[in-house]
mmCIF file of C-alpha atoms in Angstrom:
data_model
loop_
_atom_site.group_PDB
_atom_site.id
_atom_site.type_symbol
_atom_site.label_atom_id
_atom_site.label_comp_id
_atom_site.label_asym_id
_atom_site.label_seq_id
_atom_site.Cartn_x
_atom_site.Cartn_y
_atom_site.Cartn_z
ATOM 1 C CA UNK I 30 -54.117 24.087 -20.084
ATOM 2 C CA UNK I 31 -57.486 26.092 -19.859
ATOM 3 C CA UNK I 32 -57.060 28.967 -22.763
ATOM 4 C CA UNK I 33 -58.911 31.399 -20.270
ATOM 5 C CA UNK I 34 -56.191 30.050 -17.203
ATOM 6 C CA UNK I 35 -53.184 30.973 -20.022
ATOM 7 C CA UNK I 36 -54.020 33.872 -21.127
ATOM 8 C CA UNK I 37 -54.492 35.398 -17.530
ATOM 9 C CA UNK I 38 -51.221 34.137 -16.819
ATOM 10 C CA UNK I 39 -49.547 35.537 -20.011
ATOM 11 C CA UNK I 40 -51.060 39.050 -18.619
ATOM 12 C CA UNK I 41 -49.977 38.651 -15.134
ATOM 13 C CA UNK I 42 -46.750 38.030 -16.181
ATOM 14 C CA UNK I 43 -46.621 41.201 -18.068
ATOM 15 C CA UNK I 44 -47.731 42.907 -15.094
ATOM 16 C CA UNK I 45 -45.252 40.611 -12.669
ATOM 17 C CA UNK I 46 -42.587 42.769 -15.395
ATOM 18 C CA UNK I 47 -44.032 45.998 -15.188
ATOM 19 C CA UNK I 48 -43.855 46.248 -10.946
ATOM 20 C CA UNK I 49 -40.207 45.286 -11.140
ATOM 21 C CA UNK I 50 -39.637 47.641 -13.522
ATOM 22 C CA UNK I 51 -40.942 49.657 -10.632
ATOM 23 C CA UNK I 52 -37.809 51.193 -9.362
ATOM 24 C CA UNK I 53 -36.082 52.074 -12.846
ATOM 25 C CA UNK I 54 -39.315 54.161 -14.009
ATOM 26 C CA UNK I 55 -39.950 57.612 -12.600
ATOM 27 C CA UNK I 56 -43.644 59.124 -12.230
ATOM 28 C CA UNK I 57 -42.436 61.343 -15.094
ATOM 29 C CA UNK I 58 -41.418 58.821 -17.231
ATOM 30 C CA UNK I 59 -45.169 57.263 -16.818
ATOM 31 C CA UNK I 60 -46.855 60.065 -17.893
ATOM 32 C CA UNK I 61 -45.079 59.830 -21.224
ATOM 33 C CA UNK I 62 -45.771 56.275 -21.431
ATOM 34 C CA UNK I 63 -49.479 56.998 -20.749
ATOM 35 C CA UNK I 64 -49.416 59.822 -23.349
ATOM 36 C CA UNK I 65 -48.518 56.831 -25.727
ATOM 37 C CA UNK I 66 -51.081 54.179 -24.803
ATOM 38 C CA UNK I 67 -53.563 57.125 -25.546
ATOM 39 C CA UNK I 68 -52.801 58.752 -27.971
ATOM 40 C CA UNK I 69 -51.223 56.342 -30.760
ATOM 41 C CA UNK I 70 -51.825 52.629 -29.261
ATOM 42 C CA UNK I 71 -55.335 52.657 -28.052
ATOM 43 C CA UNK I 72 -56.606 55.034 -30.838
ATOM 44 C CA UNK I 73 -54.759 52.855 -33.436
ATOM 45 C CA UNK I 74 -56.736 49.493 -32.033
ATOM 46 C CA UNK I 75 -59.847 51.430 -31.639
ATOM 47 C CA UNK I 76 -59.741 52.062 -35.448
ATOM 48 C CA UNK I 77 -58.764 48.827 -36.455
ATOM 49 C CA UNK I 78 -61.547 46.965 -34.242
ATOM 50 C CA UNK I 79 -64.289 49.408 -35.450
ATOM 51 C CA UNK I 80 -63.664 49.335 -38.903
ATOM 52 C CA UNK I 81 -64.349 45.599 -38.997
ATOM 53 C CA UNK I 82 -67.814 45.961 -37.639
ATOM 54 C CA UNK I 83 -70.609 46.399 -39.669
ATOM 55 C CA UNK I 84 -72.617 49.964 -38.662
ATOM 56 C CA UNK I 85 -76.436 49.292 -37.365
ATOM 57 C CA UNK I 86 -78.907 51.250 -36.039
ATOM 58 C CA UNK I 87 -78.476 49.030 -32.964
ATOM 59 C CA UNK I 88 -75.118 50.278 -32.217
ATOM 60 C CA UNK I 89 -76.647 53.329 -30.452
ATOM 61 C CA UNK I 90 -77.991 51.070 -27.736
ATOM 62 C CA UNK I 91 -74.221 50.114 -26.043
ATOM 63 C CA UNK I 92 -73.245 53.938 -25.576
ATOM 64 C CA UNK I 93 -76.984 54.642 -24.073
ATOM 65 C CA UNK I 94 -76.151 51.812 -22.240
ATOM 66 C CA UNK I 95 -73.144 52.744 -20.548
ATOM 67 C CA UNK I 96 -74.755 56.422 -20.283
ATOM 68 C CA UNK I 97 -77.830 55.019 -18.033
ATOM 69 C CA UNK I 98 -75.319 52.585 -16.146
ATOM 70 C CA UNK I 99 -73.633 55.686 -15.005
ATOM 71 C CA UNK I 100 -76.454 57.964 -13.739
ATOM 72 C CA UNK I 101 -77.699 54.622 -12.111
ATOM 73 C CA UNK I 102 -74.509 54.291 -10.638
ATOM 74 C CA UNK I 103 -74.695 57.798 -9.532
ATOM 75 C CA UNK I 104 -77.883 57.240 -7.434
ATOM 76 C CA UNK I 105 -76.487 54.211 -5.793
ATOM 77 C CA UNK I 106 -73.307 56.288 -4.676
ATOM 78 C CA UNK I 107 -75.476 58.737 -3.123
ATOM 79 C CA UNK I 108 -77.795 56.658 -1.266
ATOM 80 C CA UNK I 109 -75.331 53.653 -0.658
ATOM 81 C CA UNK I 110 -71.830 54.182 -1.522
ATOM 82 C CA UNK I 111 -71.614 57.174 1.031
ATOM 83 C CA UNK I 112 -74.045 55.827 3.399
ATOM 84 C CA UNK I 113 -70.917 54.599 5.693
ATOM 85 C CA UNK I 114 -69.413 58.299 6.254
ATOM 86 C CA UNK I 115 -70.593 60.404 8.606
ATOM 87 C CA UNK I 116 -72.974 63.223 7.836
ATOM 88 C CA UNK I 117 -69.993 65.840 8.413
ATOM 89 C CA UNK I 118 -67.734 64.584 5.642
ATOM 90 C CA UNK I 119 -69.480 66.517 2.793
ATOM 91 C CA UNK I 120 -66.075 66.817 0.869
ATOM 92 C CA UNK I 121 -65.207 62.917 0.694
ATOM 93 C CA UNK I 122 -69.384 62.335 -0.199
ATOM 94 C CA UNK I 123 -69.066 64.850 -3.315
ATOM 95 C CA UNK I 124 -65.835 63.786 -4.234
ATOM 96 C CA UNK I 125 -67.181 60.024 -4.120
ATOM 97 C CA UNK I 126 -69.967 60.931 -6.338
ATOM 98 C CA UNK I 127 -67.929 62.493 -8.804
ATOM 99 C CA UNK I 128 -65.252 59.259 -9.162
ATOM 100 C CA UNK I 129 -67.431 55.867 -8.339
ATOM 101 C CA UNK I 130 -69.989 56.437 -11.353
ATOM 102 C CA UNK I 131 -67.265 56.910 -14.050
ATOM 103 C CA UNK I 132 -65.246 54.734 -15.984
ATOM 104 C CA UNK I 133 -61.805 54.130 -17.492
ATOM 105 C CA UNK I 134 -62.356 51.307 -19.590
ATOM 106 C CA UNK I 135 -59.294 52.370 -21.925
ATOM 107 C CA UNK I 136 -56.285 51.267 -19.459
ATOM 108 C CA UNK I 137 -58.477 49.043 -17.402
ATOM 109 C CA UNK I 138 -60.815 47.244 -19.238
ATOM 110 C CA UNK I 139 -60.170 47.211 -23.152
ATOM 111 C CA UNK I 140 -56.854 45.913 -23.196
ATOM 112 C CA UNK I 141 -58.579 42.546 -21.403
ATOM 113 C CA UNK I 142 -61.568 42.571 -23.844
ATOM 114 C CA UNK I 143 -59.364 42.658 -26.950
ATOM 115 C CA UNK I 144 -57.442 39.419 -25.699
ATOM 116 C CA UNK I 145 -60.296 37.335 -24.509
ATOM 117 C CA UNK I 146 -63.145 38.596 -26.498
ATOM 118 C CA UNK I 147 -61.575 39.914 -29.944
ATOM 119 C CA UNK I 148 -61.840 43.021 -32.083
ATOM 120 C CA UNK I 149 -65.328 42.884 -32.153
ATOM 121 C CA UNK I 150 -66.456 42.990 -28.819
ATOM 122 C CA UNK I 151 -63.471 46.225 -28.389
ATOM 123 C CA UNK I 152 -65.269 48.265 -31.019
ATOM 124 C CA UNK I 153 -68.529 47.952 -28.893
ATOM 125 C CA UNK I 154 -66.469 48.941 -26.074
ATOM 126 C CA UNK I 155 -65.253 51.648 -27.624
ATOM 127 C CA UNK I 156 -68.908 52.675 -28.767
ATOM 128 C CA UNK I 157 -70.144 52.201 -25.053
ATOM 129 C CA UNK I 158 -67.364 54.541 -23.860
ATOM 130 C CA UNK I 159 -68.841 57.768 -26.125
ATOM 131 C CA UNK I 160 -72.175 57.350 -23.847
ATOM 132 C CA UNK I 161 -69.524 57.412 -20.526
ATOM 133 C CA UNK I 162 -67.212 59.940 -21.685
ATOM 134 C CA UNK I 163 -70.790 61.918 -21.924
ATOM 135 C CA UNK I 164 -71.358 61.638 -18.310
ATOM 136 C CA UNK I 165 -67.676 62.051 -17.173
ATOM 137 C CA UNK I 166 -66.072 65.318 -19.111
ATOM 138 C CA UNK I 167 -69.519 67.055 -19.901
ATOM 139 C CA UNK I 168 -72.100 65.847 -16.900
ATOM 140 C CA UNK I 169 -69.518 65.766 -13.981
ATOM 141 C CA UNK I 170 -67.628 68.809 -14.551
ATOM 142 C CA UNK I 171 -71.149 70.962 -15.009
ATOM 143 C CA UNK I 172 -72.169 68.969 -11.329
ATOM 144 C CA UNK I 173 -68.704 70.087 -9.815
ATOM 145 C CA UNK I 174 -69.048 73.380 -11.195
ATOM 146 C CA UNK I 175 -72.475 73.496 -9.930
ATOM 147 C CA UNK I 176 -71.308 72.457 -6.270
ATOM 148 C CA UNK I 177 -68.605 75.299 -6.519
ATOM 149 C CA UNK I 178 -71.130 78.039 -7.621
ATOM 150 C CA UNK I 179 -73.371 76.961 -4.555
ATOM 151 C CA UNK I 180 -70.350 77.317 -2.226
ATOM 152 C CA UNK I 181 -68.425 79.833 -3.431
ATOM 153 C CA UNK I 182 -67.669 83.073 -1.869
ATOM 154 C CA UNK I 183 -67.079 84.622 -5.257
ATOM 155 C CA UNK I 184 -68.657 84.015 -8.556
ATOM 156 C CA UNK I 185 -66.719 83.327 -11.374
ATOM 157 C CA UNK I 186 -70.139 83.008 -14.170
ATOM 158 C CA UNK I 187 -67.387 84.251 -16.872
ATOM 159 C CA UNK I 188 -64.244 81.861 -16.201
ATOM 160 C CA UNK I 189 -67.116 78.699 -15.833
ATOM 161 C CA UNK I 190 -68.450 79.442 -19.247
ATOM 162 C CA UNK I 191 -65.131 79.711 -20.994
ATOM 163 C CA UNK I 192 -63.672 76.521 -19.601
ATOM 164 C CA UNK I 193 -66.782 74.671 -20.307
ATOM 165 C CA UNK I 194 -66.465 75.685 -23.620
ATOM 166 C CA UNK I 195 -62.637 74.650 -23.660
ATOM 167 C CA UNK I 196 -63.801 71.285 -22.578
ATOM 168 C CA UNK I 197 -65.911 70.799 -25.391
ATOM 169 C CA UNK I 198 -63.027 71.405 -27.580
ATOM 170 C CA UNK I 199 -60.768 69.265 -25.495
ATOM 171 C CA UNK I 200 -63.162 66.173 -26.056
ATOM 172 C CA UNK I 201 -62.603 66.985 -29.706
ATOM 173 C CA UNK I 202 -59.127 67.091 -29.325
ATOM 174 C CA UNK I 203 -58.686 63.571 -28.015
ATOM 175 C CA UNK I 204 -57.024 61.482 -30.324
ATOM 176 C CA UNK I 205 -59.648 58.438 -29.347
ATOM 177 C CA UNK I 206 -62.591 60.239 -29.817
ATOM 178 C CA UNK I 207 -61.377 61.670 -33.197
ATOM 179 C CA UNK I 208 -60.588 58.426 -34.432
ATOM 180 C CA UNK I 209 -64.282 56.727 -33.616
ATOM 181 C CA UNK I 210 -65.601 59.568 -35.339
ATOM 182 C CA UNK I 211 -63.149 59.279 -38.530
ATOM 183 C CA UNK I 212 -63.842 55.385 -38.151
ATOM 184 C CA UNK I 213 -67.410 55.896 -38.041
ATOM 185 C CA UNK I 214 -67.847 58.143 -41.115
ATOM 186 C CA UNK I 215 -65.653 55.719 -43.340
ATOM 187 C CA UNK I 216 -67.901 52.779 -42.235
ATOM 188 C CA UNK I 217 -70.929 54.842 -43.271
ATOM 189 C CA UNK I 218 -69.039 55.442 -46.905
ATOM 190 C CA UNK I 219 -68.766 51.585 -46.950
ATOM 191 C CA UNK I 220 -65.197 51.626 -46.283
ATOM 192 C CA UNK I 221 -63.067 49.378 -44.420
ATOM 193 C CA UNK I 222 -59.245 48.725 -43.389
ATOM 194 C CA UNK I 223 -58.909 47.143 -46.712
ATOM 195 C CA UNK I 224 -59.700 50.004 -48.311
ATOM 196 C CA UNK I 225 -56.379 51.999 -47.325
ATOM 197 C CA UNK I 226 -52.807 51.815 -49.060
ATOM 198 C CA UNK I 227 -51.297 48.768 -47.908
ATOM 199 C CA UNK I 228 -48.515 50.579 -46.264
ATOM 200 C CA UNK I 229 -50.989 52.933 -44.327
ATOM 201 C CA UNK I 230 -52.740 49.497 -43.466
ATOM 202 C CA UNK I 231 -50.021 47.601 -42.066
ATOM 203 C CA UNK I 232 -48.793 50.559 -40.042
ATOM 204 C CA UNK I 233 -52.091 50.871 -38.004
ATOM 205 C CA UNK I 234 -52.215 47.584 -37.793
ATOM 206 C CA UNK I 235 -48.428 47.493 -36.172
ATOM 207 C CA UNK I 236 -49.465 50.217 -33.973
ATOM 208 C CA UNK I 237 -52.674 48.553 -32.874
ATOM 209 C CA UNK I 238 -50.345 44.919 -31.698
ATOM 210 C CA UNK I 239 -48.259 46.942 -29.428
ATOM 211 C CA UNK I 240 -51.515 48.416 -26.828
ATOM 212 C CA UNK I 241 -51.876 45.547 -24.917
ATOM 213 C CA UNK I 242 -48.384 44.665 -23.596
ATOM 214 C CA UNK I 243 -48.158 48.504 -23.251
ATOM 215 C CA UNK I 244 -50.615 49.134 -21.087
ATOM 216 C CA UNK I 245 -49.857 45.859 -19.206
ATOM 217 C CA UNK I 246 -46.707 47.002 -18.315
ATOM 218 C CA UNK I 247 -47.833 50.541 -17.659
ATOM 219 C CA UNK I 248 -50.454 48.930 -14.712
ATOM 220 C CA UNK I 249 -47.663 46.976 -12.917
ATOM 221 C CA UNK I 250 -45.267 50.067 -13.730
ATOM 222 C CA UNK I 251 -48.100 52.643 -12.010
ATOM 223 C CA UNK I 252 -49.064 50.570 -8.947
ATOM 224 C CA UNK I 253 -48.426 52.742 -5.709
ATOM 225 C CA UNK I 254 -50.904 52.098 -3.225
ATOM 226 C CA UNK I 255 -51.141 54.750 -0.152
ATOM 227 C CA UNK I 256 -52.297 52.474 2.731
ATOM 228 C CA UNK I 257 -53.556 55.376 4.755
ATOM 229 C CA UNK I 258 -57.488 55.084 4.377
ATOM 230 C CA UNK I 259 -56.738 51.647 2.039
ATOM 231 C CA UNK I 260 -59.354 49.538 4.098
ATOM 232 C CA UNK I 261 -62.093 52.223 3.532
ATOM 233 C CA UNK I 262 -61.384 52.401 0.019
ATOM 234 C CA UNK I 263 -61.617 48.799 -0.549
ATOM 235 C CA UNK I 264 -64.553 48.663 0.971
ATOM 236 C CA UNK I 265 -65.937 51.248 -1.144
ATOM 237 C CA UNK I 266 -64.678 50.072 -4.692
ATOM 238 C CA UNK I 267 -65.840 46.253 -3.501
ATOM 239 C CA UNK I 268 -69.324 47.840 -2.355
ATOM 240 C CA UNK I 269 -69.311 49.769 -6.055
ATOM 241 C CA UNK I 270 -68.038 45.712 -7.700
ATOM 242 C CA UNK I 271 -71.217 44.245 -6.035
ATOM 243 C CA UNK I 272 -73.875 46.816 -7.218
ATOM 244 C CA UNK I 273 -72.335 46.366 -10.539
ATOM 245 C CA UNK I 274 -72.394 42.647 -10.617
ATOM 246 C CA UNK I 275 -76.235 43.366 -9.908
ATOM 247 C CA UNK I 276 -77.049 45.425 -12.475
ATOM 248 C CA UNK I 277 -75.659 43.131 -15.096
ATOM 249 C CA UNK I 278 -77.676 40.003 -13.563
ATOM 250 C CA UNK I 279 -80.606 41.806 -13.886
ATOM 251 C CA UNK I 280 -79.685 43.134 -17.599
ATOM 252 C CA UNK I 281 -78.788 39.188 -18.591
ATOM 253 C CA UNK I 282 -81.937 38.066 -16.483
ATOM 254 C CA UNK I 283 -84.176 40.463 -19.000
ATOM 255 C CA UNK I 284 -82.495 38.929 -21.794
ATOM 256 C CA UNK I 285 -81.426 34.840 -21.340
ATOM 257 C CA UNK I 286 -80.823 35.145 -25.011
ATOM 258 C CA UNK I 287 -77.796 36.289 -24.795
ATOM 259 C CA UNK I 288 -74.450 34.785 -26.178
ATOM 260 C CA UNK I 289 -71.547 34.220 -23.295
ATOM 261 C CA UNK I 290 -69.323 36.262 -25.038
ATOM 262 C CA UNK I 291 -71.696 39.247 -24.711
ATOM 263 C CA UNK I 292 -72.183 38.496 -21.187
ATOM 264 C CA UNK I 293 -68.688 38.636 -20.721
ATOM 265 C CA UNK I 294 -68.590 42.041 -22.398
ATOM 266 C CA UNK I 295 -71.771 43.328 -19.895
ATOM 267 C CA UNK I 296 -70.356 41.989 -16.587
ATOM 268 C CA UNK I 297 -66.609 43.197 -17.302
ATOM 269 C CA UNK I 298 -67.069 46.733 -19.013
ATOM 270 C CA UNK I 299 -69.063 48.126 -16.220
ATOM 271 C CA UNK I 300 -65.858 46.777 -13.705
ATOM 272 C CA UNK I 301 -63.558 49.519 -15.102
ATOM 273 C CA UNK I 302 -61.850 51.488 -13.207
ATOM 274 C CA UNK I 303 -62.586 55.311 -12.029
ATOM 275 C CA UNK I 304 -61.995 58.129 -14.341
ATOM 276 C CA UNK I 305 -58.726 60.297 -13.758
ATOM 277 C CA UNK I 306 -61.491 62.894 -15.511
ATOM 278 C CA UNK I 307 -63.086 63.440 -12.809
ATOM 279 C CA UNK I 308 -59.949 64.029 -10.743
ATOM 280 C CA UNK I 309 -59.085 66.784 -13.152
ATOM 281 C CA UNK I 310 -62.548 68.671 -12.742
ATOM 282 C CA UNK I 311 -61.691 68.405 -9.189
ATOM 283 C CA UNK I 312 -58.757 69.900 -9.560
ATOM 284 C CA UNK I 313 -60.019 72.942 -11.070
ATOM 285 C CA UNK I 314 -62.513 73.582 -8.762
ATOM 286 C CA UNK I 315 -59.850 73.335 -5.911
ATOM 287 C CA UNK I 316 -57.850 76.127 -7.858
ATOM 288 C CA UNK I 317 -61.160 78.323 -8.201
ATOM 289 C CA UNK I 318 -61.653 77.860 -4.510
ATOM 290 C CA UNK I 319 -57.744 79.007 -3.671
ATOM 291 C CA UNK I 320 -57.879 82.088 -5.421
ATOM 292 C CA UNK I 321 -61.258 82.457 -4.242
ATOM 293 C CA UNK I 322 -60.394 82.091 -0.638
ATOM 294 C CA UNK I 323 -62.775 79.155 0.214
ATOM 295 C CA UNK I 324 -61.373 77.695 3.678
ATOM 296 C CA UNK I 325 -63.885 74.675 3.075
ATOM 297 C CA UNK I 326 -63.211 72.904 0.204
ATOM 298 C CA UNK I 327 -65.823 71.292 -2.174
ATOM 299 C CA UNK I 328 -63.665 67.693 -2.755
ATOM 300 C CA UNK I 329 -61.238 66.186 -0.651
ATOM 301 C CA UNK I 330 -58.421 65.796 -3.503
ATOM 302 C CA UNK I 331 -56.057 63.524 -1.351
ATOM 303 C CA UNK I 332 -58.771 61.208 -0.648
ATOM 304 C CA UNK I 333 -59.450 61.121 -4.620
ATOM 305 C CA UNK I 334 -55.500 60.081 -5.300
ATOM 306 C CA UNK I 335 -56.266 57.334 -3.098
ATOM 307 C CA UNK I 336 -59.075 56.152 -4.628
ATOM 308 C CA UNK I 337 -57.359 56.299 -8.094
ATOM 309 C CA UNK I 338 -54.296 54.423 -7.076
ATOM 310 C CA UNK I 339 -56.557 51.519 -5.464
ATOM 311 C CA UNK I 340 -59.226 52.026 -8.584
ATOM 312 C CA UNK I 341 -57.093 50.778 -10.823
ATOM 313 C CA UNK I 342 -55.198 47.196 -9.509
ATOM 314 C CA UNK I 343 -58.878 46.379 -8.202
ATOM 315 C CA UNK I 344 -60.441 46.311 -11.902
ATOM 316 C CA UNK I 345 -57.463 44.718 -13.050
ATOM 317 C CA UNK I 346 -58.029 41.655 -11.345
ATOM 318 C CA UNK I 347 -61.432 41.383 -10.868
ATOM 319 C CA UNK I 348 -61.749 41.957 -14.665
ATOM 320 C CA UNK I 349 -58.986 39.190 -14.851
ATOM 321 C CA UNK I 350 -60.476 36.913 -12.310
ATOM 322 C CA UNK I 351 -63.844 37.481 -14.267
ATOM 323 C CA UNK I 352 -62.556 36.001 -17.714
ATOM 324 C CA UNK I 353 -60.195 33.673 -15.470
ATOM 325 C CA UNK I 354 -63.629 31.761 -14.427
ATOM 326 C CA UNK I 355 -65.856 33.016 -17.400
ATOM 327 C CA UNK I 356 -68.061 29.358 -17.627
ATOM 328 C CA UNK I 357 -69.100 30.556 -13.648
ATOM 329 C CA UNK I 358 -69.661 34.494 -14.379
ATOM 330 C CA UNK I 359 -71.745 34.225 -17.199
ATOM 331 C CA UNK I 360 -74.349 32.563 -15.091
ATOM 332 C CA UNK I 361 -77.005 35.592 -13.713
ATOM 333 C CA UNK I 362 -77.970 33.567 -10.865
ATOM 334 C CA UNK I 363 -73.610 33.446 -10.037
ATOM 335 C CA UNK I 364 -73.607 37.166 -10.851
ATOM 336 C CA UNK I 365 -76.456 37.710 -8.003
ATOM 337 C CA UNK I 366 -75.199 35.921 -5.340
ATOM 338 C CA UNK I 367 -71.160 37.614 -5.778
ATOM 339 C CA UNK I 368 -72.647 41.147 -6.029
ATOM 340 C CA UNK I 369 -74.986 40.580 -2.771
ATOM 341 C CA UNK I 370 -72.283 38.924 -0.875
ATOM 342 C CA UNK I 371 -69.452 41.615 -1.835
ATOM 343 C CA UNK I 372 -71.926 44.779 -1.029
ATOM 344 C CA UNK I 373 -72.920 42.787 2.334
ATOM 345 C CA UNK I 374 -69.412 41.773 3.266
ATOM 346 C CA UNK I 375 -68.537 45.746 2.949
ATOM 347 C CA UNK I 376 -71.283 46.232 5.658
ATOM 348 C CA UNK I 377 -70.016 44.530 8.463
ATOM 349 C CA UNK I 378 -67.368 46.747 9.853
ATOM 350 C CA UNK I 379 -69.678 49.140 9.882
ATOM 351 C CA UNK I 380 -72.317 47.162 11.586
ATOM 352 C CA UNK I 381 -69.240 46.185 14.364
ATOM 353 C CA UNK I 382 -68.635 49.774 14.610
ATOM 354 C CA UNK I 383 -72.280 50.959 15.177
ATOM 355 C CA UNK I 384 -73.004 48.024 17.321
ATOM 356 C CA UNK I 385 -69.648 48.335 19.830
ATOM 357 C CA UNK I 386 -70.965 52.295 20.007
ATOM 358 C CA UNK I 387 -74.433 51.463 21.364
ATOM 359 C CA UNK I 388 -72.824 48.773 23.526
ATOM 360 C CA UNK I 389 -70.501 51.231 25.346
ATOM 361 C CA UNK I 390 -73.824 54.051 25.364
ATOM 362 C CA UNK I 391 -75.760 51.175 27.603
ATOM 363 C CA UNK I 392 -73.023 50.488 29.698
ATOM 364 C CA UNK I 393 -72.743 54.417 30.745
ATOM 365 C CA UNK I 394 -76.446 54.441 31.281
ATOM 366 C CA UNK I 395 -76.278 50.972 33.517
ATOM 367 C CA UNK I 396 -73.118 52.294 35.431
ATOM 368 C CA UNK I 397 -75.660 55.847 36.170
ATOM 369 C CA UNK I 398 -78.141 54.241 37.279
ATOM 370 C CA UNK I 399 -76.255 51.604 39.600
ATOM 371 C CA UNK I 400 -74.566 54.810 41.546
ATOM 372 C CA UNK I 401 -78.013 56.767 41.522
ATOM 373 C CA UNK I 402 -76.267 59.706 38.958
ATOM 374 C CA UNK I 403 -79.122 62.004 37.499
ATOM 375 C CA UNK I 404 -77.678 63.602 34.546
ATOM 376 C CA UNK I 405 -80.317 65.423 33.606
ATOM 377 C CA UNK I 406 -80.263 66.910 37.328
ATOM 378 C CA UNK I 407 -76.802 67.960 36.953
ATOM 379 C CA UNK I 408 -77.146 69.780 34.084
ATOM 380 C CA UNK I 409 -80.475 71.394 35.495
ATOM 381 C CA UNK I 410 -78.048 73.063 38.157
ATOM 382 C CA UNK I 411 -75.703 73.862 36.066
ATOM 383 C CA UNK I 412 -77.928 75.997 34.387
#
């Protein structure tokens, strides 16, 4: 059997266990699962993947990488993403802007990398994710903030100041971002795994096997899909796929060079999921704006649950389905042709939509003029 073909089914398996673990599982329960994956199994297998790189220069590039792919990403969801709302939804358009740019890559994406890529390829993953953890607690919350100042009926300069300043130290707090820095000063001593106690060593190491079953299980376990606005948001996160799947052609068509397993890595990272970060700058804002009395909200939070709950089993198999047919994805002229046929494909019910519209608009104006009614003549009286 293909090794690509078992390995996707070893995972989907996993998962298959996770959503009938379903019932047994409360939403409590997940949290403290989640707390878990973050904060001992994913920084565990962060450290061990980093500290078996060797530290270049050239490692900068991957998080100022994923840094422009975001603000990129942030231009297309303004001119494109939102394009298919109407001009009156300003909530859903800000609170679209603040969740399709970001990534998740640490319950969506790395625990795929890891198994069909290796250690290596999940330390630059991890590196990439410092340049989008940039845009996604510092940039977004100061944009949401901003979009609350310019709204708000009160200002609040003081409380903004003081919880930007606790979400520096939050970022520092983070058990992942703490452990690429500790990992990234030992590599700069010359230091490696090797160079701990042999029961300290082993222990990471045992921590490290347990993240990918973990948060396999966790996926299939958090599944809950709202169907109210599911179509929409499809279509969104499928339009957000296809721009995606452009920008890495164009990054492997500036650089043929490239090895397949690093094509892999720029055509899946990118496919992460949305942030929950954003969600929780949301959030606040929404809290501001209920003490502060603001009948129209800034972000449309229900519409952002949505978007999470969807977010997430979309990645998971198109990152899946990506290393399922990896020979076929690692080809740039492949990676054109899916991203323009997935953004087009998102296009047509709204095409249908606009094109019934003006149909019904002539056939008012033909059935007027067949019985001789003026409009214009009517409303002239009127007046």
């Amino acid at each position: 059997m293909n090794y690509a073909l078992q390995k996707t089914l070893e995972l989907l398996l996993i998962i298959g266990l996770g959503l009938l673990l379903q019932k047994k599982v409360a939403k409590d329960d997940l949290k403290g699962i989640k707390t878990l994956i973050l904060s001992v199994a994913l920084p565990a297998t962060i450290f061990v993947a980093l500290l078996k790189i060797e530290l270049k220069g050239s490692l900068l590039i991957f998080p100022l990488m994923a840094l422009v792919f975001n603000f990129i990403m942030a231009i297309a969801t303004k001119y494109l993403l939102t394009s298919s709302l109407p001009k009156n939804e300003g909530a859903k358009k800000r609170t679209l802007t603040m969740l399709l740019p970001s990534l998740a890559p640490g319950l969506s994406c790395f625990p795929f990398i890891i198994v069909y890529l290796g250690d290596e390829y999940l330390a630059l993953a991890a590196l990439a994710d410092v340049g989008n953890k940039i845009f996604v607690l510092i940039l977004l919350y100061m944009l949401g903030m901003h979009w609350y100042h310019a709204r708000a009926v009160k200002d609040l300069v003081a409380t903004t100041s003081s919880k930007l300043k606790g979400l520096f130290l939050s970022m520092l707090n983070e058990p992942i971002n703490l452990v690429i820095i500790v990992a990234l000063v030992l590599l700069g001593f010359g230091l490696s795994l090797s160079s701990f106690p042999e029961f300290l060593e082993n222990t990471i190491v045992k921590m490290s096997l347990i993240m990918t079953p973990l948060v396999l299980l966790f996926i299939g376990m958090a599944v809950r899909i709202k169907f109210r606005e599911f179509g929409f948001i499809f279509s969104l996160l499928m339009r957000r796929a296809g721009i995606t799947f452009l920008l890495s052609a164009i990054f492997v068509f500036l650089f043929p060079a490239l090895a397949a397993p690093m094509i892999l890595f720029i055509v899946v990272f990118p496919q992460s999921a949305c942030s929950f970060w954003p969600f929780a700058h949301m959030s606040a804002v929404s809290t501001l704006e209920e003490k502060d009395e603001q009948k129209k909200p800034t972000f449309d939070i229900n519409f952002a649950v949505n978007i999470l709950a969807c977010s997430m089993p979309f990645s998971t198999i198109l990152i899946i389905s990506i290393f399922s047919f990896s020979d076929f994805f690692v080809n740039p002229v492949v990676l054109t042709v899916t991203g323009i046929i997935m953004v087009a494909v998102t296009y047509i019910p709204y095409l249908i939509t606009k094109l019934k519209r003006s149909n019904k608009s002539e056939e008012v104006v033909n059935y007027n003029t067949f019985f001789g009614i003026n409009t214009n003549a009517h409303s002239s009286e009127n007046n």
